[in-house]
Amino acid sequence: MSSQILSRSSPRARRMTAVVVVLSAVLGACSTLPQRGQVVMRDVSFPLRDFRMPSGLRVVVEQDTRAPVVAVVALVGTGGSSDPVGKEGLAHVVEHLAFRSRHAGSPSVWTRLEDVGAGQFNAFTSLDHTLYQTLAPKESLAALLKMEGQRMSAPLAGVTPEVFAVEREVVRNELRQRNETGYVGQVFSWMHAAAYPAEHPYSRPIIGTHESLTALALADAQRFARNHYRPDNITLVIAGDVDLAAVEAVLMQNLPPAWVGTGAPLAVGTRMPQVTEPPLKAASPSIPEFKASVGSPELYLSWVLPRSFDEASAIHDFVRVNLNRNLQGAMRNDGDIAGIGTQVVAGTRSSLLVVRVALTTGEHPRKSADKVLDQVHETWTQTINAGAVLGREFDFQSMRRNVITGMVLESEDLMARTVRRAELTHFMLDVRGYTRSQMALMTIDGGKVTDFAYKWLQRDRARIILVRPGESAGVSVAAPPPLPVEYSTLTAEQRITPSMLTALSAPVQTLKLDNGMEVLLAPRPGLPVVRVGAVLGGGSTYGARAGAAALADYGSFRESWFEGHASHWGLHVWDSMRRDHQRIEVSGTAGNVGNMLAMLSEQLSTTRTSLDAVKYLQEQVVPWRRAVDAHPEVRAERELMKALYGAHAYSRDATGEEMAQVTWDEVQSWIGDVYRPANTVVVIAGEFDVKTVEPLVREYLGGWKHGPATAVSVPAAPSLPEPSAKARTLVTPRPGASQGHLQLACRLPTATPEAEARYSLMAELVSAYAFNELRSQQGASYGFSASTWLARGGASHLVVEGVVDAQRMAEGAKSVQAMLSNFATNVDERELSRARTRLLARQAVSYISSEAWVQALLDARVRGFPPESLAQRPAHLQAVTSAALKQEFDGCLKRLVVGVVADEGQARTALQALSVP
């Protein structure tokens, strides 16, 4: 399958069909389940238009009408590798500042994004590109394009030295903590410095260092933006519910005229450097060690690979997936290894394969690294006999199905697909790059993967670093003057679009099976994908023996495999244990929904553990849990839940010590109690015919018979604490910390669907205020947020938290305390309207995928809410009044718990600054 040119609608535009899923499929209904090895689905393609502007700007528009949403991605072909020497972090700082820019007297881009109803927006800076991404209701497309054109053409317009100084401190705080990647900001820098020679641009830190950030000035940022933010260096991709016939006029009317240009399209030169062999830094004689805010020691092994963003790099996915499958063997060979994961860092000159290894103590890092390297070698070693060859081919075909299904599942995510299309179009200079990459993925065979591994993953090519818990060095800088508050000029009525109110209006059918199980069917046509999710009441806090649930989570397994392995159909399976329930998800292509249900039924009905499994966990995992238990953040979270819930079950969080005392009988008893049909709710969402799926549900899920015909006991919400004029305070020392973690939390009354709307608006108001005050105005934090936790039985609480510069802890604590006090006496109607609109906008763009529907419906049923509460949520949000919120905030203030994780002196100072009335 390939892209096909359908017509030419203008000299500068091409209309195409983008084949998103390149996969041979078995079509039509199946009277029996697909045989092992069959990934069954229909082909999918989305219409495209490709505009090559005379200015050099390229705009690709993809039509996807599954939901009334549009994604807009702007890719700038410059990243951290373009930073001048000594000015590392500059590209990343410019990315931050671009959200602060103001054009033609308008508010900042950040405020304008909220004004046009953008439900999600973010950006990231990579090695060779910077990418801005936005999801919004389709009605906002024209306004988004106008704003994006202004931001790309003048990314620093209206940015003053004062704004620059504040945002630089935001980046400095990001450098010291975990960000959206899940890594501490400095870890990537250390890995790259260990892998690449000092003169290579990839050896330098994308996020910068404290010293390089201090050296930056606004003039540097302006010069950088002028050199790199040019139309011929930018690719714009729009995807979603777009009218392809009318989109050209929308582009011409809203993009800056100079960025459209006149005459013939500008010929753009190659964007991929000519690199024959990526360089590799000489190995260090010993493992370099660093300190950062990690829970336990972490070992990082990396290999320099060929570049990404071309057809040949499709093999990276196979290598990463295969290592993920096989490296767990290292855990069995080294008791200090507690977990392993892999990632590929993409670049145009080379890529970096990273293996992240969580250690329990880090007592022998070299030995642990050797065990991982042994397993890497074993993964690719060929044994010359017929059985081994057949076994390796079987493994490869399984992996191939897994990778291809993963590609299909990713394509359901509108933003992920749009980002990938932007990257490949920009660097390959071909709108068909996305399809070409998928075609390349389809042609890879086991021999190619093995040859690649033999060349690039040799032991002597591995570069290793060790990160231990501790505090990394920082610098002390004077706090910049705070910036004034910025307000939107639009009314709530101007910002609410029709799609915001109807995003959750979709049919959901409820089946009650004879065995007591509840099954919700949520058909979502558009892409041939189905996801099946299940929740079992109970969770990590359930049971008479603390720690039994945790060992069941780690050590349970499916005893029977009569219905096959997930790999037989490329299915993706995951599970997680929460405080109040356990969650399982199976996802794959639509034609394999029967296989999913058969496998899920077998997993639920035959899950058990063994004496050997429990013994292994107590020898391997429990020591790691003990080490993690000692981390300040873990101790602080445990103490906060105890302060909120007292003797209630939800305050329990099993420690490694408690897990060590659990017996096999207790773990098996917990499994037998929790795994019963009447304690299970299943949601099926995606592209399927209800009339076809319902009989399969009754056959496979309805055939499970076990246990009482009731769910496990639901813990009633505990009584609210008595009001107090003084907050309860908790201090967890973290000696020498350059940042402090602030948490302010309070119990909330028993949750209902109506109360959930109030609590969500409380969190949104607090998040916006804290973010603006501590990040946007003061630069004292990388991010501050609020969230609510709602559990089975109605227990709920609000938590406001963020990481703040240690020198400004008292200032931050007082700001948050004053905010809560203000909301307890006055909730401004305009602020409430804006918060409500932000929630509606976020909701409108969040329910495109079947995964989102599965998770939302499971959440509702866990909380005891009816399925229709999802569709009723917009009405509940609109019904909340400022008086009701004032009452909730007042109660929260009188039940407040304040926790601080910081250097003890700084923590005490911060708590002294609080004056709760």
PDB file of N, CA and C in Angstrom, residues 327-365:
ATOM      1  N   LEU A 327      15.487  -8.538  28.570  1.00  0.00           N
ATOM      2  CA  LEU A 327      16.411  -8.091  29.607  1.00  0.00           C
ATOM      3  C   LEU A 327      15.955  -8.433  31.016  1.00  0.00           C
ATOM      4  N   GLN A 328      14.691  -8.842  31.163  1.00  0.00           N
ATOM      5  CA  GLN A 328      14.238  -9.202  32.505  1.00  0.00           C
ATOM      6  C   GLN A 328      15.054 -10.364  33.068  1.00  0.00           C
ATOM      7  N   GLY A 329      15.681 -11.127  32.186  1.00  0.00           N
ATOM      8  CA  GLY A 329      16.516 -12.227  32.657  1.00  0.00           C
ATOM      9  C   GLY A 329      17.655 -11.761  33.536  1.00  0.00           C
ATOM     10  N   ALA A 330      18.116 -10.517  33.335  1.00  0.00           N
ATOM     11  CA  ALA A 330      19.195 -10.000  34.167  1.00  0.00           C
ATOM     12  C   ALA A 330      18.763  -9.888  35.623  1.00  0.00           C
ATOM     13  N   MET A 331      17.462  -9.660  35.856  1.00  0.00           N
ATOM     14  CA  MET A 331      16.966  -9.560  37.225  1.00  0.00           C
ATOM     15  C   MET A 331      17.121 -10.891  37.958  1.00  0.00           C
ATOM     16  N   ARG A 332      16.961 -11.980  37.210  1.00  0.00           N
ATOM     17  CA  ARG A 332      17.096 -13.300  37.843  1.00  0.00           C
ATOM     18  C   ARG A 332      18.552 -13.632  38.170  1.00  0.00           C
ATOM     19  N   ASN A 333      19.472 -12.954  37.488  1.00  0.00           N
ATOM     20  CA  ASN A 333      20.894 -13.261  37.663  1.00  0.00           C
ATOM     21  C   ASN A 333      21.613 -12.303  38.601  1.00  0.00           C
ATOM     22  N   ASP A 334      20.924 -11.249  39.021  1.00  0.00           N
ATOM     23  CA  ASP A 334      21.552 -10.285  39.924  1.00  0.00           C
ATOM     24  C   ASP A 334      20.484  -9.771  40.877  1.00  0.00           C
ATOM     25  N   GLY A 335      20.609 -10.116  42.134  1.00  0.00           N
ATOM     26  CA  GLY A 335      19.610  -9.730  43.125  1.00  0.00           C
ATOM     27  C   GLY A 335      19.505  -8.247  43.366  1.00  0.00           C
ATOM     28  N   ASP A 336      20.482  -7.464  42.875  1.00  0.00           N
ATOM     29  CA  ASP A 336      20.422  -6.018  43.105  1.00  0.00           C
ATOM     30  C   ASP A 336      19.622  -5.293  42.020  1.00  0.00           C
ATOM     31  N   ILE A 337      19.284  -5.989  40.932  1.00  0.00           N
ATOM     32  CA  ILE A 337      18.522  -5.364  39.852  1.00  0.00           C
ATOM     33  C   ILE A 337      17.034  -5.500  40.154  1.00  0.00           C
ATOM     34  N   ALA A 338      16.340  -4.367  40.249  1.00  0.00           N
ATOM     35  CA  ALA A 338      14.919  -4.369  40.614  1.00  0.00           C
ATOM     36  C   ALA A 338      14.005  -4.088  39.432  1.00  0.00           C
ATOM     37  N   GLY A 339      14.506  -3.522  38.359  1.00  0.00           N
ATOM     38  CA  GLY A 339      13.658  -3.215  37.210  1.00  0.00           C
ATOM     39  C   GLY A 339      14.487  -2.718  36.050  1.00  0.00           C
ATOM     40  N   ILE A 340      13.977  -2.927  34.818  1.00  0.00           N
ATOM     41  CA  ILE A 340      14.710  -2.543  33.610  1.00  0.00           C
ATOM     42  C   ILE A 340      13.729  -1.984  32.585  1.00  0.00           C
ATOM     43  N   GLY A 341      14.118  -0.919  31.898  1.00  0.00           N
ATOM     44  CA  GLY A 341      13.330  -0.363  30.805  1.00  0.00           C
ATOM     45  C   GLY A 341      14.238   0.185  29.730  1.00  0.00           C
ATOM     46  N   THR A 342      13.711   0.344  28.511  1.00  0.00           N
ATOM     47  CA  THR A 342      14.523   0.838  27.398  1.00  0.00           C
ATOM     48  C   THR A 342      13.855   2.021  26.718  1.00  0.00           C
ATOM     49  N   GLN A 343      14.670   2.808  26.048  1.00  0.00           N
ATOM     50  CA  GLN A 343      14.190   3.989  25.331  1.00  0.00           C
ATOM     51  C   GLN A 343      15.184   4.325  24.236  1.00  0.00           C
ATOM     52  N   VAL A 344      14.689   4.926  23.146  1.00  0.00           N
ATOM     53  CA  VAL A 344      15.562   5.419  22.081  1.00  0.00           C
ATOM     54  C   VAL A 344      15.443   6.934  22.021  1.00  0.00           C
ATOM     55  N   VAL A 345      16.582   7.623  22.100  1.00  0.00           N
ATOM     56  CA  VAL A 345      16.632   9.075  21.939  1.00  0.00           C
ATOM     57  C   VAL A 345      16.990   9.351  20.488  1.00  0.00           C
ATOM     58  N   ALA A 346      16.087   9.988  19.743  1.00  0.00           N
ATOM     59  CA  ALA A 346      16.242  10.140  18.299  1.00  0.00           C
ATOM     60  C   ALA A 346      17.051  11.378  17.939  1.00  0.00           C
ATOM     61  N   GLY A 347      17.851  11.253  16.872  1.00  0.00           N
ATOM     62  CA  GLY A 347      18.604  12.381  16.355  1.00  0.00           C
ATOM     63  C   GLY A 347      18.860  12.231  14.872  1.00  0.00           C
ATOM     64  N   THR A 348      19.224  13.301  14.198  1.00  0.00           N
ATOM     65  CA  THR A 348      19.491  13.237  12.757  1.00  0.00           C
ATOM     66  C   THR A 348      20.922  12.814  12.461  1.00  0.00           C
ATOM     67  N   ARG A 349      21.831  12.938  13.426  1.00  0.00           N
ATOM     68  CA  ARG A 349      23.211  12.495  13.236  1.00  0.00           C
ATOM     69  C   ARG A 349      23.404  11.072  13.750  1.00  0.00           C
ATOM     70  N   SER A 350      22.735  10.749  14.840  1.00  0.00           N
ATOM     71  CA  SER A 350      22.743   9.401  15.402  1.00  0.00           C
ATOM     72  C   SER A 350      21.611   9.324  16.413  1.00  0.00           C
ATOM     73  N   SER A 351      21.391   8.126  16.924  1.00  0.00           N
ATOM     74  CA  SER A 351      20.403   7.934  17.983  1.00  0.00           C
ATOM     75  C   SER A 351      21.090   7.267  19.156  1.00  0.00           C
ATOM     76  N   LEU A 352      20.421   7.274  20.292  1.00  0.00           N
ATOM     77  CA  LEU A 352      20.996   6.677  21.497  1.00  0.00           C
ATOM     78  C   LEU A 352      19.985   5.710  22.092  1.00  0.00           C
ATOM     79  N   LEU A 353      20.365   4.420  22.153  1.00  0.00           N
ATOM     80  CA  LEU A 353      19.556   3.419  22.831  1.00  0.00           C
ATOM     81  C   LEU A 353      19.941   3.430  24.300  1.00  0.00           C
ATOM     82  N   VAL A 354      18.958   3.608  25.168  1.00  0.00           N
ATOM     83  CA  VAL A 354      19.216   3.717  26.608  1.00  0.00           C
ATOM     84  C   VAL A 354      18.516   2.585  27.340  1.00  0.00           C
ATOM     85  N   VAL A 355      19.256   1.891  28.197  1.00  0.00           N
ATOM     86  CA  VAL A 355      18.686   0.890  29.095  1.00  0.00           C
ATOM     87  C   VAL A 355      18.804   1.446  30.514  1.00  0.00           C
ATOM     88  N   ARG A 356      17.657   1.623  31.135  1.00  0.00           N
ATOM     89  CA  ARG A 356      17.604   2.194  32.481  1.00  0.00           C
ATOM     90  C   ARG A 356      17.381   1.056  33.471  1.00  0.00           C
ATOM     91  N   VAL A 357      18.281   0.919  34.449  1.00  0.00           N
ATOM     92  CA  VAL A 357      18.258  -0.211  35.383  1.00  0.00           C
ATOM     93  C   VAL A 357      18.088   0.329  36.799  1.00  0.00           C
ATOM     94  N   ALA A 358      16.965  -0.008  37.431  1.00  0.00           N
ATOM     95  CA  ALA A 358      16.760   0.365  38.836  1.00  0.00           C
ATOM     96  C   ALA A 358      17.464  -0.640  39.725  1.00  0.00           C
ATOM     97  N   LEU A 359      18.281  -0.155  40.648  1.00  0.00           N
ATOM     98  CA  LEU A 359      19.036  -1.014  41.557  1.00  0.00           C
ATOM     99  C   LEU A 359      18.476  -0.903  42.972  1.00  0.00           C
ATOM    100  N   THR A 360      18.700  -1.931  43.750  1.00  0.00           N
ATOM    101  CA  THR A 360      18.235  -1.904  45.139  1.00  0.00           C
ATOM    102  C   THR A 360      19.199  -1.123  46.014  1.00  0.00           C
ATOM    103  N   THR A 361      20.481  -1.486  45.975  1.00  0.00           N
ATOM    104  CA  THR A 361      21.477  -0.808  46.815  1.00  0.00           C
ATOM    105  C   THR A 361      22.571  -0.136  46.013  1.00  0.00           C
ATOM    106  N   GLY A 362      22.849  -0.654  44.823  1.00  0.00           N
ATOM    107  CA  GLY A 362      23.958  -0.109  44.041  1.00  0.00           C
ATOM    108  C   GLY A 362      25.313  -0.494  44.599  1.00  0.00           C
ATOM    109  N   GLU A 363      25.368  -1.604  45.347  1.00  0.00           N
ATOM    110  CA  GLU A 363      26.627  -2.000  45.987  1.00  0.00           C
ATOM    111  C   GLU A 363      27.655  -2.499  44.979  1.00  0.00           C
ATOM    112  N   HIS A 364      27.206  -3.101  43.892  1.00  0.00           N
ATOM    113  CA  HIS A 364      28.154  -3.621  42.898  1.00  0.00           C
ATOM    114  C   HIS A 364      27.674  -3.230  41.493  1.00  0.00           C
ATOM    115  N   PRO A 365      27.733  -1.957  41.129  1.00  0.00           N
ATOM    116  CA  PRO A 365      27.203  -1.510  39.836  1.00  0.00           C
ATOM    117  C   PRO A 365      27.891  -2.159  38.637  1.00  0.00           C
TER     118      PRO A 365
END
